[in-house]
XYZ file of C-alpha atoms in Angstrom:
519
model
C -0.004 -0.002 -0.004
C 1.349 3.360 -0.909
C 2.395 5.724 1.835
C 0.605 9.031 2.054
C 2.367 12.018 0.539
C 1.856 15.510 1.896
C 0.321 17.861 -0.645
C 2.630 20.748 -1.518
C 1.165 24.210 -1.364
C 0.517 25.446 -4.906
C 0.155 28.984 -6.058
C -3.329 29.111 -4.661
C -2.681 27.341 -1.346
C -3.152 29.238 1.889
C 0.008 29.399 3.949
C -0.756 31.553 6.954
C -2.414 34.305 4.985
C -4.401 34.822 1.816
C -2.444 35.285 -1.412
C -2.683 38.643 -3.087
C -5.600 39.023 -5.457
C -4.691 40.075 -8.973
C -6.731 42.011 -11.494
C -6.808 38.701 -13.339
C -4.901 39.994 -16.318
C -7.109 43.046 -17.053
C -5.000 46.181 -17.152
C -6.521 49.540 -16.325
C -6.305 51.881 -19.297
C -3.653 54.565 -18.960
C -4.974 58.092 -18.412
C -2.862 60.932 -19.758
C -2.857 64.403 -18.138
C -4.504 65.831 -21.232
C -7.249 63.233 -21.087
C -7.783 64.029 -17.412
C -8.240 67.728 -18.169
C -10.613 67.014 -21.041
C -12.637 64.551 -18.982
C -13.068 67.054 -16.163
C -13.636 70.357 -17.931
C -15.792 70.860 -20.982
C -15.479 74.113 -22.979
C -18.938 75.282 -21.906
C -18.763 74.030 -18.306
C -17.262 75.681 -15.209
C -16.651 73.444 -12.206
C -15.886 74.784 -8.719
C -12.169 74.612 -7.933
C -12.802 72.100 -5.141
C -14.658 69.760 -7.515
C -11.975 70.107 -10.145
C -9.209 69.217 -7.724
C -11.189 66.321 -6.278
C -11.864 64.841 -9.728
C -8.232 65.155 -10.752
C -7.080 63.328 -7.613
C -9.636 60.554 -8.090
C -8.670 59.977 -11.712
C -4.949 60.048 -10.835
C -5.594 57.363 -8.227
C -7.454 55.283 -10.814
C -4.500 55.581 -13.200
C -1.925 54.651 -10.572
C -3.768 51.729 -9.015
C -2.134 48.346 -9.704
C -5.435 46.581 -9.109
C -9.015 47.691 -9.451
C -10.864 48.269 -6.190
C -13.469 45.718 -7.214
C -10.816 43.005 -7.100
C -10.320 43.535 -3.371
C -11.332 41.292 -0.515
C -14.951 42.434 -0.580
C -15.475 40.660 -3.906
C -16.640 37.055 -3.783
C -13.934 34.473 -4.422
C -14.148 31.295 -6.460
C -12.601 28.566 -4.309
C -11.553 25.036 -5.329
C -10.734 22.591 -2.542
C -10.469 18.828 -2.429
C -8.446 15.663 -2.983
C -7.039 14.087 -6.136
C -5.166 10.916 -7.012
C -2.003 13.051 -7.261
C -1.921 14.016 -3.598
C -4.196 11.721 -1.611
C -4.399 7.911 -1.358
C -7.549 6.022 -2.248
C -8.114 5.168 1.453
C -8.795 8.850 2.086
C -10.559 9.688 -1.186
C -13.163 7.001 -0.678
C -14.141 8.466 2.695
C -14.909 11.826 1.081
C -16.515 10.466 -2.096
C -20.029 11.822 -2.756
C -22.310 9.761 -5.034
C -23.987 11.722 -7.824
C -27.404 11.231 -6.241
C -26.115 13.121 -3.190
C -24.673 16.126 -5.067
C -27.847 18.268 -4.676
C -27.907 17.586 -0.946
C -24.238 18.493 -0.613
C -24.764 21.738 -2.555
C -27.701 22.676 -0.360
C -25.769 21.980 2.852
C -22.751 23.969 1.694
C -24.872 26.972 0.693
C -26.449 27.046 4.149
C -23.144 28.328 5.536
C -23.220 32.134 5.947
C -20.198 32.842 3.713
C -20.903 30.441 0.820
C -23.098 31.718 -2.013
C -22.721 28.908 -4.593
C -21.380 25.347 -4.611
C -20.663 22.420 -6.954
C -19.412 18.862 -6.402
C -17.128 16.906 -8.733
C -16.633 13.412 -7.310
C -15.022 10.631 -9.371
C -12.783 7.637 -8.742
C -9.701 9.887 -9.060
C -10.835 13.066 -7.323
C -13.313 14.677 -4.957
C -13.406 18.429 -5.551
C -15.670 21.193 -4.297
C -16.070 24.498 -6.089
C -17.675 27.290 -4.099
C -18.212 31.026 -4.415
C -17.388 32.506 -1.015
C -18.335 35.950 0.319
C -15.211 35.728 2.446
C -12.083 33.860 1.400
C -10.919 32.747 4.852
C -14.366 32.118 6.337
C -15.541 30.335 3.198
C -12.536 27.971 3.280
C -13.069 27.291 6.970
C -16.732 26.417 6.383
C -15.914 24.058 3.498
C -13.240 22.316 5.591
C -15.750 21.959 8.426
C -18.243 20.352 6.031
C -15.665 17.979 4.599
C -14.556 16.826 8.024
C -18.100 16.409 9.325
C -19.435 14.457 6.345
C -16.395 12.196 6.022
C -15.748 11.640 9.711
C -12.047 12.434 9.188
C -10.617 14.916 11.730
C -9.572 18.136 10.052
C -5.976 17.896 11.283
C -5.673 14.547 9.472
C -7.502 15.743 6.356
C -5.855 19.142 5.804
C -2.337 17.888 4.746
C -3.849 16.152 1.725
C -6.181 18.905 0.552
C -5.368 21.188 -2.353
C -6.702 24.702 -2.091
C -6.961 27.179 -4.977
C -8.456 30.630 -5.375
C -9.916 32.637 -8.277
C -7.548 32.393 -11.287
C -5.858 29.261 -9.961
C -9.223 27.657 -9.182
C -10.687 28.358 -12.627
C -7.478 27.271 -14.341
C -7.587 23.996 -12.404
C -11.128 23.169 -13.497
C -10.310 23.949 -17.116
C -7.269 21.641 -16.951
C -9.384 18.943 -15.313
C -12.020 19.193 -18.042
C -9.317 19.137 -20.711
C -7.852 15.925 -19.290
C -4.550 17.527 -18.354
C -4.946 16.763 -14.651
C -6.095 13.177 -15.130
C -4.140 10.087 -14.170
C -4.379 9.177 -17.851
C -3.626 12.434 -19.690
C -6.299 13.335 -22.219
C -8.820 10.711 -21.119
C -12.345 11.558 -22.158
C -14.446 10.313 -19.265
C -13.664 13.321 -17.072
C -15.267 15.686 -19.600
C -18.467 13.680 -19.363
C -18.265 13.910 -15.575
C -17.793 17.706 -15.696
C -20.770 17.899 -18.024
C -22.783 15.872 -15.527
C -21.906 18.335 -12.726
C -23.305 21.121 -14.918
C -26.437 19.093 -15.707
C -27.144 18.262 -12.061
C -26.490 21.884 -11.088
C -29.317 23.169 -13.308
C -31.802 21.847 -10.756
C -29.922 23.165 -7.691
C -30.514 26.766 -6.493
C -27.003 26.776 -5.005
C -25.413 26.234 -8.407
C -25.503 29.926 -9.200
C -24.529 32.314 -11.954
C -20.745 32.227 -11.448
C -20.380 28.448 -11.245
C -22.884 27.978 -14.062
C -20.690 30.177 -16.236
C -17.489 28.486 -15.060
C -18.618 24.929 -15.752
C -20.074 25.944 -19.129
C -16.668 27.395 -20.023
C -14.952 24.229 -18.748
C -17.087 22.063 -21.017
C -16.235 24.268 -23.982
C -12.542 24.083 -23.063
C -12.633 20.276 -22.762
C -14.219 19.944 -26.195
C -11.675 22.264 -27.806
C -8.715 20.399 -26.304
C -9.935 17.070 -27.694
C -10.890 18.369 -31.133
C -8.037 20.814 -31.764
C -5.137 18.811 -30.325
C -3.990 15.187 -30.519
C -3.971 14.688 -26.764
C -6.660 11.989 -26.886
C -5.278 10.207 -29.951
C -4.632 6.640 -28.978
C -5.573 7.710 -25.466
C -6.546 5.393 -22.677
C -8.982 5.713 -19.834
C -8.798 4.391 -16.291
C -10.640 1.307 -17.536
C -8.173 0.622 -20.336
C -5.255 1.176 -17.952
C -6.830 -1.408 -15.655
C -7.021 -3.891 -18.522
C -3.389 -3.241 -19.426
C -2.263 -3.656 -15.830
C -4.090 -6.961 -15.468
C -2.637 -8.223 -18.761
C 0.837 -7.164 -17.661
C 0.490 -9.213 -14.451
C -0.676 -12.388 -16.203
C 2.261 -14.812 -16.708
C 1.380 -15.444 -20.381
C 0.060 -11.910 -21.003
C -2.807 -13.543 -22.930
C -6.483 -13.053 -22.136
C -7.295 -16.380 -23.786
C -5.593 -18.044 -20.806
C -7.663 -16.286 -18.112
C -11.282 -16.367 -17.020
C -12.564 -12.803 -16.601
C -15.289 -11.468 -14.340
C -16.633 -7.893 -14.135
C -18.628 -6.634 -11.163
C -20.993 -3.893 -12.338
C -22.515 -2.967 -15.706
C -22.157 0.821 -15.818
C -19.994 3.147 -17.905
C -16.711 1.875 -16.438
C -17.698 -1.722 -17.178
C -18.625 -0.794 -20.745
C -15.132 0.592 -21.247
C -13.628 -2.493 -19.617
C -15.364 -4.774 -22.079
C -14.382 -2.536 -24.967
C -10.666 -2.722 -24.108
C -10.786 -6.400 -23.155
C -12.216 -7.169 -26.573
C -9.506 -5.115 -28.298
C -6.878 -7.134 -26.398
C -8.259 -10.477 -27.499
C -10.683 -11.391 -24.694
C -13.680 -13.269 -26.124
C -15.682 -14.230 -23.011
C -16.559 -12.401 -19.801
C -18.797 -12.960 -16.800
C -20.787 -9.887 -15.705
C -22.511 -9.464 -12.356
C -25.017 -6.690 -11.720
C -27.904 -5.878 -9.417
C -30.402 -5.964 -12.286
C -30.608 -7.917 -15.537
C -31.673 -5.163 -17.989
C -28.484 -3.105 -17.658
C -26.265 -6.194 -17.967
C -28.232 -7.410 -20.985
C -27.927 -3.967 -22.567
C -24.156 -4.181 -22.081
C -24.003 -7.543 -23.824
C -25.936 -6.180 -26.794
C -23.252 -3.501 -27.296
C -20.610 -6.191 -27.880
C -22.132 -8.998 -29.968
C -18.700 -10.544 -30.660
C -18.065 -11.161 -26.947
C -19.690 -14.070 -25.130
C -21.391 -12.841 -21.946
C -22.301 -14.923 -18.896
C -24.713 -12.716 -16.958
C -25.426 -13.210 -13.244
C -27.092 -11.273 -10.457
C -25.227 -10.242 -7.313
C -26.325 -13.249 -5.179
C -24.028 -15.339 -7.444
C -21.029 -13.074 -6.681
C -18.855 -15.543 -4.717
C -19.476 -18.433 -7.086
C -18.513 -16.287 -10.077
C -15.396 -14.962 -8.316
C -14.214 -18.485 -7.459
C -14.655 -19.536 -11.096
C -12.603 -16.544 -12.359
C -8.907 -15.700 -12.560
C -9.130 -11.920 -13.065
C -11.917 -9.919 -11.393
C -12.587 -6.275 -12.230
C -14.675 -4.324 -9.692
C -16.462 -1.313 -11.191
C -19.751 -1.089 -9.332
C -21.423 1.852 -7.656
C -21.552 0.118 -4.288
C -20.454 2.250 -1.352
C -19.517 -0.812 0.689
C -16.960 -3.607 0.399
C -18.353 -6.519 -1.603
C -15.467 -8.963 -1.197
C -13.536 -9.592 2.021
C -10.424 -11.570 2.840
C -12.498 -14.280 4.536
C -14.493 -14.792 1.320
C -11.363 -15.458 -0.742
C -9.299 -17.581 1.645
C -11.958 -20.304 1.536
C -11.718 -20.538 -2.278
C -9.510 -22.909 -4.245
C -6.407 -21.441 -5.883
C -6.619 -20.648 -9.638
C -4.805 -22.739 -12.228
C -1.042 -22.665 -12.717
C -1.594 -21.085 -16.155
C -2.341 -17.805 -14.399
C 0.367 -18.303 -11.769
C -1.998 -19.894 -9.229
C -3.042 -16.408 -8.212
C -6.454 -14.725 -8.396
C -6.053 -11.062 -9.395
C -8.515 -8.330 -8.444
C -8.482 -4.946 -10.187
C -10.626 -2.574 -8.110
C -11.309 0.716 -9.947
C -14.263 1.653 -7.758
C -14.176 4.536 -5.299
C -15.260 3.750 -2.618
C -13.453 0.429 -3.057
C -15.376 -2.817 -3.499
C -12.618 -5.236 -2.512
C -10.942 -5.300 0.898
C -7.179 -4.460 0.842
C -6.616 -7.340 3.274
C -6.990 -9.701 0.304
C -3.322 -8.924 -0.396
C -2.406 -10.868 2.730
C -3.414 -14.119 1.028
C -0.848 -16.208 -0.819
C -3.031 -16.965 -3.841
C -4.695 -13.564 -4.306
C -3.777 -9.947 -4.848
C -5.758 -6.738 -5.338
C -4.839 -3.579 -7.274
C -6.707 -0.276 -6.927
C -6.790 2.912 -9.028
C -3.611 4.200 -7.385
C -1.721 1.186 -8.765
C -2.481 2.206 -12.347
C 0.243 4.861 -12.305
C 2.901 2.455 -13.520
C 0.837 1.722 -16.643
C 0.017 5.314 -17.597
C 3.425 6.870 -16.907
C 4.656 5.953 -20.400
C 1.721 7.773 -22.025
C 2.720 11.171 -20.682
C 5.899 11.545 -22.701
C 4.143 10.905 -25.968
C 1.496 13.512 -25.158
C 3.793 16.293 -23.944
C 3.558 18.300 -27.187
C -0.222 17.935 -27.328
C -0.392 19.035 -23.679
C 1.506 22.260 -24.524
C -0.947 22.984 -27.313
C -3.821 22.302 -24.964
C -2.436 24.745 -22.390
C -2.564 27.528 -24.994
C -6.229 26.798 -25.706
C -7.045 26.678 -22.001
C -5.482 30.099 -21.442
C -7.784 31.484 -24.136
C -10.815 29.916 -22.473
C -9.723 31.225 -19.087
C -9.435 34.782 -20.419
C -12.909 34.430 -21.910
C -14.358 33.341 -18.544
C -12.562 36.064 -16.593
C -13.773 38.701 -19.042
C -17.346 37.456 -18.652
C -17.061 37.418 -14.874
C -15.557 40.927 -14.789
C -18.411 42.221 -16.922
C -20.864 41.137 -14.200
C -19.372 43.737 -11.837
C -21.109 46.560 -13.663
C -24.597 45.163 -12.996
C -25.002 46.658 -9.465
C -23.818 50.048 -10.722
C -26.291 49.967 -13.600
C -29.120 49.152 -11.200
C -28.048 51.797 -8.673
C -27.727 54.487 -11.358
C -31.142 53.754 -12.806
C -32.683 53.562 -9.322
C -31.265 56.952 -8.361
C -32.435 58.530 -11.603
C -35.923 57.090 -11.184
C -36.155 58.355 -7.604
C -35.227 61.888 -8.696
C -37.634 61.735 -11.651
C -40.549 60.533 -9.496
C -39.979 63.257 -6.895
C -39.764 66.023 -9.502
C -42.793 64.673 -11.320
C -44.872 64.826 -8.125
C -43.693 68.400 -7.496
C -44.688 69.432 -10.988
C -48.094 67.830 -10.701
C -48.796 69.561 -7.376
C -47.878 72.938 -8.885
C -50.064 72.417 -11.936
C -53.085 71.786 -9.726
C -55.980 69.359 -10.158
C -57.168 70.669 -13.507
C -55.037 68.265 -15.550
C -56.698 65.345 -17.263
C -55.367 61.799 -17.033
C -54.102 62.108 -20.590
C -52.198 65.285 -19.741
C -50.702 63.730 -16.567
C -49.592 60.711 -18.551
C -47.993 62.949 -21.166
C -46.026 64.852 -18.493
C -44.917 61.589 -16.871
C -43.850 60.106 -20.213
C -41.913 63.316 -20.882
C -40.003 62.958 -17.614
C -39.243 59.287 -18.323
C -38.098 60.052 -21.840
C -35.692 62.735 -20.650
C -34.204 60.392 -18.004
C -33.841 57.515 -20.481
C -32.085 59.681 -23.045
C -29.730 61.119 -20.415
C -28.900 57.643 -19.105
C -28.388 56.107 -22.538
C -24.758 57.210 -22.779
C -23.696 56.125 -19.275
C -25.547 52.806 -19.608
C -23.848 52.103 -22.932
C -20.473 52.804 -21.344
C -21.189 50.127 -18.747
C -22.004 47.393 -21.263
C -19.334 45.529 -23.178
C -18.268 42.237 -24.682
C -17.262 40.230 -21.619
C -14.890 38.093 -23.685
C -12.616 41.070 -24.515
C -10.332 41.830 -21.523
C -9.371 45.263 -22.879
C -13.030 46.238 -23.273
C -13.754 44.981 -19.757
C -10.929 47.096 -18.373
C -12.330 50.210 -20.045
C -15.829 49.406 -18.785
C -14.635 49.016 -15.202
C -12.889 52.395 -15.439
C -16.176 53.899 -16.698
C -18.017 52.280 -13.798
C -15.603 53.748 -11.288
C -16.011 57.235 -12.787
C -19.808 57.029 -12.913
C -20.088 55.978 -9.297
C -18.165 59.072 -8.292
C -19.911 61.463 -10.679
C -23.393 60.326 -9.660
C -22.366 59.821 -6.011
C -23.332 56.147 -6.023
C -21.828 55.009 -2.767
C -20.730 51.413 -2.406
C -23.507 50.837 0.131
C -26.100 52.170 -2.324
C -24.797 49.979 -5.138
C -24.839 46.795 -3.068
C -28.226 47.447 -1.426
C -29.957 48.223 -4.694
C -28.448 45.155 -6.361
C -29.451 42.925 -3.458
C -32.985 44.297 -3.404
C -33.677 43.716 -7.101
C -31.941 40.464 -7.876
């Protein structure tokens, strides 16, 4: 059994204090002295000296700032936290694994914490990752850690050394790399993209899967598709299932599937891939065990050239004893085979080395590790597949470099879209303030005109006031709308937002309260 390795702190890992928050690549447009003067004083306008000086100072500060004030700690952070096959053993990952049916519950529980706005769960055999949008970076992380420890039963001090923790740019970059297959045990494997797509699908029915994560996972799916269609990273690629088949074949003395009796526990997606790769390696007959017949029969129909012996789970031990290689790929959350079950069985034939081999690619595991203590049996889990897939990485290095370029493009697109959302509260606050002023002035005008006006006349006066406000706001509103995929345009829009909030005296409290009240 592999010894546990401590997870090194990456760029996004907390080490005593939060990392500095960048502008995420969006540079503020430079403001020249001439532009400052022109922006402040129009030929036909005279501003008081105090206003002029104040505006100059504010614009100078905007020009000199290394980061925009909206990128400060008050802005919600996207946080990624969890375990992967790279930094945590299967013994720990299986304790934190969350079945797909439980994802909505997990999202709901996480969003009940006071500092977590949105949440998503990505749980596979190789990783268990949570993505959350936190109102507070430190408090949000603490609440997620509390949830992980409580649901898994693992004390936080034992769990924390194996967790990875990423924030904002690092968190979004990680998900894009995961979706593109660059963070997989088998580089470029396609199953993870389907799993990311499933997270997005499940999230559509969860209130806690909000606007930011919806946009992030949609971008991740796009990125994953581009990597596989525009690079050769998945050419000749293998999945966890195919790596399991290769490992088992490598361990057979003759390296021939014709010499071994094969059994597969489960009839889901992983089992389908197992049969596919077994067939390609020369295996012509398999025994499949499943809880229900229809799914197993459907699997057999997909591979007419393979002979299937289908059994239900009550026949598990009889089928295992009659087999030489057993693959476990079921969705069971409990151990199905224990040491005591195997030690009572007869040893396999000498053709397979008198040893019964178990390949357990389920997480949580289906086969007890104690089986390794027996002389005539051994069990391999997903962590043992590393020796098989290591050779694949060299051949895909060039494709991985090409994929990284594509992922950077997709990340810039997401960050531009997310930055463009920051103008929404300002737009709402500006329109709210204008409407308040218009309504007050309209009431004053009506009271002065007396009660002799008809309804038609009152409506005409009100429409006049609305038309004037709309025309005056058209320019500022246009300046706050842009293509969120263009970082330069987003930078200009954020500068416009900053200026408008000062010019119209839209305090930060006003902006946030109006946005909260109307969303």
